[in-house]
PDB file of C-alpha atoms in Angstrom:
ATOM      1  CA  MET S   1      95.373  71.563 123.365  1.00  0.00           C
ATOM      2  CA  PRO S   2      98.532  73.437 124.594  1.00  0.00           C
ATOM      3  CA  VAL S   3      99.645  76.323 122.360  1.00  0.00           C
ATOM      4  CA  ASP S   4     103.156  74.924 121.793  1.00  0.00           C
ATOM      5  CA  THR S   5     101.815  71.487 120.889  1.00  0.00           C
ATOM      6  CA  ALA S   6      99.289  72.935 118.483  1.00  0.00           C
ATOM      7  CA  PHE S   7     101.922  75.129 116.830  1.00  0.00           C
ATOM      8  CA  TRP S   8     104.369  72.288 116.233  1.00  0.00           C
ATOM      9  CA  ALA S   9     101.598  70.004 115.001  1.00  0.00           C
ATOM     10  CA  VAL S  10     100.560  72.648 112.457  1.00  0.00           C
ATOM     11  CA  ILE S  11     104.142  73.298 111.340  1.00  0.00           C
ATOM     12  CA  THR S  12     104.828  69.561 110.999  1.00  0.00           C
ATOM     13  CA  ALA S  13     101.742  69.033 108.834  1.00  0.00           C
ATOM     14  CA  SER S  14     102.458  72.009 106.563  1.00  0.00           C
ATOM     15  CA  CYS S  15     106.130  71.036 106.208  1.00  0.00           C
ATOM     16  CA  LEU S  16     105.066  67.499 105.301  1.00  0.00           C
ATOM     17  CA  ALA S  17     102.848  68.950 102.572  1.00  0.00           C
ATOM     18  CA  CYS S  18     105.803  71.050 101.395  1.00  0.00           C
ATOM     19  CA  LEU S  19     108.023  67.944 101.315  1.00  0.00           C
ATOM     20  CA  VAL S  20     105.520  65.894  99.301  1.00  0.00           C
ATOM     21  CA  THR S  21     105.197  68.703  96.747  1.00  0.00           C
ATOM     22  CA  THR S  22     108.973  69.048  96.547  1.00  0.00           C
ATOM     23  CA  ILE S  23     109.351  65.313  95.894  1.00  0.00           C
ATOM     24  CA  GLY S  24     106.916  65.609  92.985  1.00  0.00           C
ATOM     25  CA  ILE S  25     108.856  68.553  91.530  1.00  0.00           C
ATOM     26  CA  PHE S  26     112.197  66.772  91.968  1.00  0.00           C
ATOM     27  CA  VAL S  27     111.017  63.574  90.298  1.00  0.00           C
ATOM     28  CA  ILE S  28     109.476  65.327  87.295  1.00  0.00           C
ATOM     29  CA  SER S  29     112.512  67.611  86.843  1.00  0.00           C
ATOM     30  CA  ARG S  30     115.055  64.816  87.368  1.00  0.00           C
ATOM     31  CA  TYR S  31     113.532  62.612  84.693  1.00  0.00           C
ATOM     32  CA  GLU S  32     112.926  65.408  82.190  1.00  0.00           C
ATOM     33  CA  LYS S  33     112.698  63.357  78.989  1.00  0.00           C
ATOM     34  CA  TRP S  34     110.233  60.927  80.513  1.00  0.00           C
ATOM     35  CA  GLY S  35     108.265  63.795  82.001  1.00  0.00           C
ATOM     36  CA  THR S  36     108.094  65.667  78.695  1.00  0.00           C
ATOM     37  CA  GLU S  37     106.901  62.598  76.818  1.00  0.00           C
ATOM     38  CA  HIS S  38     104.154  61.987  79.352  1.00  0.00           C
ATOM     39  CA  SER S  39     103.311  65.604  80.251  1.00  0.00           C
ATOM     40  CA  ALA S  40      99.844  65.295  78.699  1.00  0.00           C
ATOM     41  CA  TYR S  41      99.045  62.476  81.090  1.00  0.00           C
ATOM     42  CA  PHE S  42     100.270  64.484  84.088  1.00  0.00           C
ATOM     43  CA  MET S  43      98.178  67.478  82.996  1.00  0.00           C
ATOM     44  CA  SER S  44      95.123  65.305  82.415  1.00  0.00           C
ATOM     45  CA  PHE S  45      95.557  63.646  85.813  1.00  0.00           C
ATOM     46  CA  ALA S  46      96.069  67.000  87.541  1.00  0.00           C
ATOM     47  CA  ALA S  47      92.993  68.451  85.813  1.00  0.00           C
ATOM     48  CA  GLY S  48      90.931  65.552  87.108  1.00  0.00           C
ATOM     49  CA  VAL S  49      92.205  66.132  90.643  1.00  0.00           C
ATOM     50  CA  LEU S  50      91.916  69.924  90.727  1.00  0.00           C
ATOM     51  CA  VAL S  51      88.496  70.224  89.084  1.00  0.00           C
ATOM     52  CA  SER S  52      86.988  67.273  90.958  1.00  0.00           C
ATOM     53  CA  VAL S  53      88.289  68.347  94.381  1.00  0.00           C
ATOM     54  CA  SER S  54      86.975  71.842  93.700  1.00  0.00           C
ATOM     55  CA  PHE S  55      83.471  70.682  92.754  1.00  0.00           C
ATOM     56  CA  MET S  56      83.149  67.820  95.249  1.00  0.00           C
ATOM     57  CA  HIS S  57      84.782  69.372  98.306  1.00  0.00           C
ATOM     58  CA  ILE S  58      86.095  72.949  98.236  1.00  0.00           C
ATOM     59  CA  ILE S  59      83.007  74.558  96.662  1.00  0.00           C
ATOM     60  CA  PRO S  60      80.412  72.747  98.850  1.00  0.00           C
ATOM     61  CA  LYS S  61      82.523  73.452 101.931  1.00  0.00           C
ATOM     62  CA  SER S  62      82.779  77.153 101.128  1.00  0.00           C
ATOM     63  CA  PHE S  63      79.016  77.323 100.516  1.00  0.00           C
ATOM     64  CA  GLU S  64      78.416  75.789 103.949  1.00  0.00           C
ATOM     65  CA  MET S  65      80.708  78.310 105.618  1.00  0.00           C
ATOM     66  CA  ASN S  66      79.433  81.478 103.956  1.00  0.00           C
ATOM     67  CA  ASP S  67      76.244  82.323 102.058  1.00  0.00           C
ATOM     68  CA  ARG S  68      78.153  84.776  99.866  1.00  0.00           C
ATOM     69  CA  ALA S  69      80.620  82.120  98.698  1.00  0.00           C
ATOM     70  CA  PRO S  70      79.047  81.755  95.199  1.00  0.00           C
ATOM     71  CA  VAL S  71      79.879  85.403  94.448  1.00  0.00           C
ATOM     72  CA  PHE S  72      83.490  84.903  95.522  1.00  0.00           C
ATOM     73  CA  LEU S  73      83.687  81.671  93.536  1.00  0.00           C
ATOM     74  CA  LEU S  74      82.876  83.701  90.434  1.00  0.00           C
ATOM     75  CA  LEU S  75      85.350  86.395  91.487  1.00  0.00           C
ATOM     76  CA  GLY S  76      88.113  83.793  91.840  1.00  0.00           C
ATOM     77  CA  PHE S  77      87.405  82.447  88.369  1.00  0.00           C
ATOM     78  CA  LEU S  78      87.298  85.890  86.789  1.00  0.00           C
ATOM     79  CA  ALA S  79      90.378  87.092  88.663  1.00  0.00           C
ATOM     80  CA  ILE S  80      92.544  84.367  87.145  1.00  0.00           C
ATOM     81  CA  TYR S  81      91.000  84.920  83.705  1.00  0.00           C
ATOM     82  CA  LEU S  82      91.666  88.661  83.866  1.00  0.00           C
ATOM     83  CA  THR S  83      95.201  88.030  85.116  1.00  0.00           C
ATOM     84  CA  ASN S  84      95.750  85.839  82.096  1.00  0.00           C
ATOM     85  CA  ARG S  85      94.422  88.569  79.785  1.00  0.00           C
ATOM     86  CA  PHE S  86      96.552  91.209  81.487  1.00  0.00           C
ATOM     87  CA  LEU S  87      99.710  89.159  81.054  1.00  0.00           C
ATOM     88  CA  ASN S  88      99.015  88.620  77.376  1.00  0.00           C
ATOM     89  CA  MET S  89      97.957  92.166  76.542  1.00  0.00           C
ATOM     90  CA  TYR S  90     100.258  94.336  78.645  1.00  0.00           C
ATOM     91  CA  ILE S  91     103.211  92.229  79.788  1.00  0.00           C
ATOM     92  CA  CYS S  92     103.812  89.803  76.946  1.00  0.00           C
ATOM     93  CA  HIS S  93     102.225  91.886  74.177  1.00  0.00           C
ATOM     94  CA  GLU S  94     100.439  88.812  72.862  1.00  0.00           C
ATOM     95  CA  PHE S  95     103.110  87.751  70.378  1.00  0.00           C
ATOM     96  CA  GLU S  96     106.402  88.151  72.240  1.00  0.00           C
ATOM     97  CA  CYS S  97     105.864  85.741  75.097  1.00  0.00           C
ATOM     98  CA  ALA S  98     102.221  84.692  75.020  1.00  0.00           C
ATOM     99  CA  ASP S  99     103.070  81.162  76.144  1.00  0.00           C
ATOM    100  CA  TYR S 100     104.400  82.466  79.472  1.00  0.00           C
ATOM    101  CA  ALA S 101     100.842  83.098  80.619  1.00  0.00           C
ATOM    102  CA  ILE S 102     100.170  79.370  80.220  1.00  0.00           C
ATOM    103  CA  GLY S 103     102.634  78.768  83.037  1.00  0.00           C
ATOM    104  CA  VAL S 104     102.387  81.932  85.118  1.00  0.00           C
ATOM    105  CA  VAL S 105      98.607  82.023  85.591  1.00  0.00           C
ATOM    106  CA  PRO S 106      98.292  78.424  86.851  1.00  0.00           C
ATOM    107  CA  MET S 107     101.336  79.014  89.071  1.00  0.00           C
ATOM    108  CA  LEU S 108      99.576  81.985  90.687  1.00  0.00           C
ATOM    109  CA  ALA S 109      96.394  79.980  91.202  1.00  0.00           C
ATOM    110  CA  ILE S 110      98.215  76.964  92.648  1.00  0.00           C
ATOM    111  CA  GLY S 111     100.339  79.232  94.850  1.00  0.00           C
ATOM    112  CA  PHE S 112      97.251  80.965  96.208  1.00  0.00           C
ATOM    113  CA  HIS S 113      95.532  77.652  96.887  1.00  0.00           C
ATOM    114  CA  SER S 114      98.614  76.227  98.623  1.00  0.00           C
ATOM    115  CA  PHE S 115      98.806  79.350 100.794  1.00  0.00           C
ATOM    116  CA  ILE S 116      95.159  78.829 101.804  1.00  0.00           C
ATOM    117  CA  ASP S 117      96.032  75.197 102.606  1.00  0.00           C
ATOM    118  CA  GLY S 118      98.512  76.512 105.153  1.00  0.00           C
ATOM    119  CA  VAL S 119      95.783  78.651 106.710  1.00  0.00           C
ATOM    120  CA  ILE S 120      93.468  75.624 106.854  1.00  0.00           C
ATOM    121  CA  TYR S 121      96.126  73.663 108.756  1.00  0.00           C
ATOM    122  CA  SER S 122      96.213  76.422 111.368  1.00  0.00           C
ATOM    123  CA  VAL S 123      92.432  76.405 111.718  1.00  0.00           C
ATOM    124  CA  THR S 124      91.879  72.632 111.875  1.00  0.00           C
ATOM    125  CA  PHE S 125      94.693  71.832 114.304  1.00  0.00           C
ATOM    126  CA  ASN S 126      93.456  74.515 116.663  1.00  0.00           C
ATOM    127  CA  VAL S 127      90.078  72.775 116.733  1.00  0.00           C
ATOM    128  CA  SER S 128      91.679  69.480 117.762  1.00  0.00           C
ATOM    129  CA  VAL S 129      94.587  67.218 116.834  1.00  0.00           C
ATOM    130  CA  LEU S 130      92.211  64.655 115.320  1.00  0.00           C
ATOM    131  CA  THR S 131      90.491  67.247 113.149  1.00  0.00           C
ATOM    132  CA  GLY S 132      93.856  68.538 111.972  1.00  0.00           C
ATOM    133  CA  VAL S 133      95.222  65.074 111.192  1.00  0.00           C
ATOM    134  CA  LEU S 134      92.114  64.075 109.228  1.00  0.00           C
ATOM    135  CA  ALA S 135      92.261  67.281 107.214  1.00  0.00           C
ATOM    136  CA  ALA S 136      96.005  66.887 106.643  1.00  0.00           C
ATOM    137  CA  ILE S 137      95.626  63.351 105.244  1.00  0.00           C
ATOM    138  CA  GLY S 138      93.355  64.516 102.480  1.00  0.00           C
ATOM    139  CA  MET S 139      95.211  67.734 101.762  1.00  0.00           C
ATOM    140  CA  VAL S 140      98.673  66.166 101.551  1.00  0.00           C
ATOM    141  CA  LEU S 141      97.364  63.684  98.975  1.00  0.00           C
ATOM    142  CA  HIS S 142      96.774  66.433  96.439  1.00  0.00           C
ATOM    143  CA  GLU S 143     100.120  68.184  96.994  1.00  0.00           C
ATOM    144  CA  LEU S 144     102.083  65.773  94.765  1.00  0.00           C
ATOM    145  CA  PRO S 145     100.129  66.437  91.545  1.00  0.00           C
ATOM    146  CA  GLU S 146     100.087  70.187  92.278  1.00  0.00           C
ATOM    147  CA  GLY S 147     103.891  70.315  92.274  1.00  0.00           C
ATOM    148  CA  ILE S 148     104.127  68.207  89.118  1.00  0.00           C
ATOM    149  CA  VAL S 149     101.615  70.228  87.138  1.00  0.00           C
ATOM    150  CA  ALA S 150     103.159  73.546  88.199  1.00  0.00           C
ATOM    151  CA  PHE S 151     106.558  72.393  86.921  1.00  0.00           C
ATOM    152  CA  VAL S 152     105.227  70.912  83.671  1.00  0.00           C
ATOM    153  CA  LEU S 153     103.223  74.008  82.768  1.00  0.00           C
ATOM    154  CA  LEU S 154     106.080  76.384  83.547  1.00  0.00           C
ATOM    155  CA  GLU S 155     108.509  74.372  81.428  1.00  0.00           C
ATOM    156  CA  ARG S 156     106.071  74.107  78.536  1.00  0.00           C
ATOM    157  CA  ALA S 157     105.536  77.863  78.743  1.00  0.00           C
ATOM    158  CA  GLY S 158     109.201  78.449  77.913  1.00  0.00           C
ATOM    159  CA  PHE S 159     110.922  78.644  81.295  1.00  0.00           C
ATOM    160  CA  SER S 160     114.168  76.735  81.747  1.00  0.00           C
ATOM    161  CA  ARG S 161     114.092  73.491  83.717  1.00  0.00           C
ATOM    162  CA  ARG S 162     115.878  75.100  86.668  1.00  0.00           C
ATOM    163  CA  ARG S 163     113.574  78.122  86.758  1.00  0.00           C
ATOM    164  CA  SER S 164     110.522  75.917  86.384  1.00  0.00           C
ATOM    165  CA  ALA S 165     111.647  73.845  89.382  1.00  0.00           C
ATOM    166  CA  VAL S 166     112.400  76.924  91.494  1.00  0.00           C
ATOM    167  CA  TYR S 167     109.151  78.731  90.643  1.00  0.00           C
ATOM    168  CA  ALA S 168     107.092  75.562  91.138  1.00  0.00           C
ATOM    169  CA  PHE S 169     108.802  75.013  94.498  1.00  0.00           C
ATOM    170  CA  LEU S 170     108.025  78.561  95.633  1.00  0.00           C
ATOM    171  CA  ALA S 171     104.419  78.499  94.407  1.00  0.00           C
ATOM    172  CA  ALA S 172     103.293  74.975  95.251  1.00  0.00           C
ATOM    173  CA  ALA S 173     105.576  73.950  98.141  1.00  0.00           C
ATOM    174  CA  VAL S 174     106.873  76.908 100.171  1.00  0.00           C
ATOM    175  CA  SER S 175     103.530  78.727 100.069  1.00  0.00           C
ATOM    176  CA  THR S 176     101.902  76.119 102.352  1.00  0.00           C
ATOM    177  CA  PRO S 177     104.129  76.554 105.436  1.00  0.00           C
ATOM    178  CA  LEU S 178     104.188  80.289 104.639  1.00  0.00           C
ATOM    179  CA  GLY S 179     100.392  80.341 104.884  1.00  0.00           C
ATOM    180  CA  THR S 180     100.644  78.540 108.215  1.00  0.00           C
ATOM    181  CA  LEU S 181     103.235  80.924 109.651  1.00  0.00           C
ATOM    182  CA  VAL S 182     101.383  84.037 108.496  1.00  0.00           C
ATOM    183  CA  SER S 183      97.972  82.883 109.740  1.00  0.00           C
ATOM    184  CA  TYR S 184      98.835  81.146 113.005  1.00  0.00           C
ATOM    185  CA  PRO S 185      99.344  84.285 115.150  1.00  0.00           C
ATOM    186  CA  PHE S 186      95.896  85.507 114.069  1.00  0.00           C
ATOM    187  CA  ILE S 187      94.145  82.152 114.114  1.00  0.00           C
ATOM    188  CA  ASN S 188      91.706  83.114 116.869  1.00  0.00           C
ATOM    189  CA  ARG S 189      90.588  86.099 114.786  1.00  0.00           C
ATOM    190  CA  ILE S 190      89.929  84.154 111.574  1.00  0.00           C
ATOM    191  CA  LYS S 191      86.209  83.487 111.350  1.00  0.00           C
ATOM    192  CA  GLN S 192      84.811  80.464 109.553  1.00  0.00           C
ATOM    193  CA  THR S 193      82.796  82.780 107.322  1.00  0.00           C
ATOM    194  CA  THR S 194      85.961  84.581 106.221  1.00  0.00           C
ATOM    195  CA  LEU S 195      87.761  81.330 105.504  1.00  0.00           C
ATOM    196  CA  GLY S 196      84.755  80.227 103.459  1.00  0.00           C
ATOM    197  CA  LEU S 197      85.177  83.238 101.177  1.00  0.00           C
ATOM    198  CA  TRP S 198      88.873  82.510 100.648  1.00  0.00           C
ATOM    199  CA  LEU S 199      88.069  78.883  99.906  1.00  0.00           C
ATOM    200  CA  ALA S 200      85.530  79.977  97.288  1.00  0.00           C
ATOM    201  CA  ILE S 201      88.083  82.242  95.597  1.00  0.00           C
ATOM    202  CA  SER S 202      90.596  79.393  95.624  1.00  0.00           C
ATOM    203  CA  ALA S 203      88.070  77.000  94.069  1.00  0.00           C
ATOM    204  CA  GLY S 204      87.210  79.466  91.311  1.00  0.00           C
ATOM    205  CA  ALA S 205      90.893  79.830  90.470  1.00  0.00           C
ATOM    206  CA  LEU S 206      91.486  76.071  90.414  1.00  0.00           C
ATOM    207  CA  VAL S 207      88.453  75.405  88.219  1.00  0.00           C
ATOM    208  CA  TYR S 208      89.774  77.964  85.733  1.00  0.00           C
ATOM    209  CA  VAL S 209      93.219  76.345  85.721  1.00  0.00           C
ATOM    210  CA  GLY S 210      91.799  72.865  85.170  1.00  0.00           C
ATOM    211  CA  ALA S 211      89.164  73.770  82.602  1.00  0.00           C
ATOM    212  CA  SER S 212      90.882  76.573  80.676  1.00  0.00           C
ATOM    213  CA  HIS S 213      94.554  75.608  80.827  1.00  0.00           C
ATOM    214  CA  LEU S 214      95.054  71.944  81.529  1.00  0.00           C
ATOM    215  CA  LEU S 215      92.252  70.248  79.583  1.00  0.00           C
ATOM    216  CA  PRO S 216      92.680  72.314  76.371  1.00  0.00           C
ATOM    217  CA  ALA S 217      96.433  71.568  76.461  1.00  0.00           C
ATOM    218  CA  VAL S 218      95.682  67.865  76.826  1.00  0.00           C
ATOM    219  CA  GLU S 219      93.282  67.986  73.877  1.00  0.00           C
ATOM    220  CA  ARG S 220      95.976  69.574  71.705  1.00  0.00           C
ATOM    221  CA  GLU S 221      98.361  66.765  72.593  1.00  0.00           C
ATOM    222  CA  ASP S 222      95.734  64.184  71.600  1.00  0.00           C
ATOM    223  CA  LYS S 223      97.357  61.365  73.566  1.00  0.00           C
ATOM    224  CA  ARG S 224      95.629  58.019  73.266  1.00  0.00           C
ATOM    225  CA  TYR S 225      95.191  57.273  76.965  1.00  0.00           C
ATOM    226  CA  SER S 226      94.787  60.807  78.336  1.00  0.00           C
ATOM    227  CA  ILE S 227      91.149  60.095  79.175  1.00  0.00           C
ATOM    228  CA  LEU S 228      92.318  57.303  81.491  1.00  0.00           C
ATOM    229  CA  ALA S 229      94.676  59.732  83.227  1.00  0.00           C
ATOM    230  CA  LEU S 230      91.751  62.128  83.674  1.00  0.00           C
ATOM    231  CA  ALA S 231      89.652  59.309  85.131  1.00  0.00           C
ATOM    232  CA  ALA S 232      92.511  58.421  87.499  1.00  0.00           C
ATOM    233  CA  GLY S 233      92.637  62.034  88.672  1.00  0.00           C
ATOM    234  CA  VAL S 234      88.902  62.003  89.349  1.00  0.00           C
ATOM    235  CA  LEU S 235      89.244  58.768  91.344  1.00  0.00           C
ATOM    236  CA  VAL S 236      92.116  60.196  93.395  1.00  0.00           C
ATOM    237  CA  ALA S 237      89.998  63.282  94.077  1.00  0.00           C
ATOM    238  CA  LEU S 238      87.179  61.038  95.228  1.00  0.00           C
ATOM    239  CA  GLY S 239      89.616  59.300  97.581  1.00  0.00           C
ATOM    240  CA  ILE S 240      90.734  62.686  98.944  1.00  0.00           C
ATOM    241  CA  VAL S 241      87.158  63.753  99.598  1.00  0.00           C
ATOM    242  CA  LEU S 242      86.220  60.464 101.279  1.00  0.00           C
ATOM    243  CA  SER S 243      89.366  60.553 103.456  1.00  0.00           C
ATOM    244  CA  GLU S 244      88.288  63.914 104.892  1.00  0.00           C
ATOM    245  CA  ARG S 245      84.899  62.630 106.027  1.00  0.00           C
TER     246      ARG S 245
END
């Protein structure tokens, strides 16, 4: 595959992912009242997607690529937990702005994962166009809920609607093409084993976000049909996994 063709294919795929995420952020921020009333359902749905994709696809894939992936999976989980503790204890002083951690920590995890997505685009499209397209189909599917949940959590944490939209855009949308641009010049040097470690860290972070942030928040809301939203997220995750096979 010619270098120029591969580069533009990668950029197109990552920009498409960025666009899908941006659409999700725009819709949820444009219809604020509706979004606030149904935020528990969005969080429940996103938890189903993030946790299920992590357990059914990202974690097994990372284990296949590197035998040390389980250690880095734990490191990813603990890193986000410790970041959360650090924000509460030393930045927010527990009582002044404790709720900010509810938005900031998931934003960091989602941003990191989206950045890795950009790297994955570089890797798969340099294998072949078909491999890249198949990977992109599944990955783009989960971009929409990532943008929505980043915005909802930031707003609920106390950020203004405008700041929530901007921060969600930077973390969940822009980070994907950024990951592509940063990784592409070094793509021939990125080993599968190294990518497996980064995938494991990403999965650990996403599991923490889903299990420790999203699901407890949904339980506090106690919405009647939140379990159905969770089930829908799991089904979407299943569709993502099957589309990549």
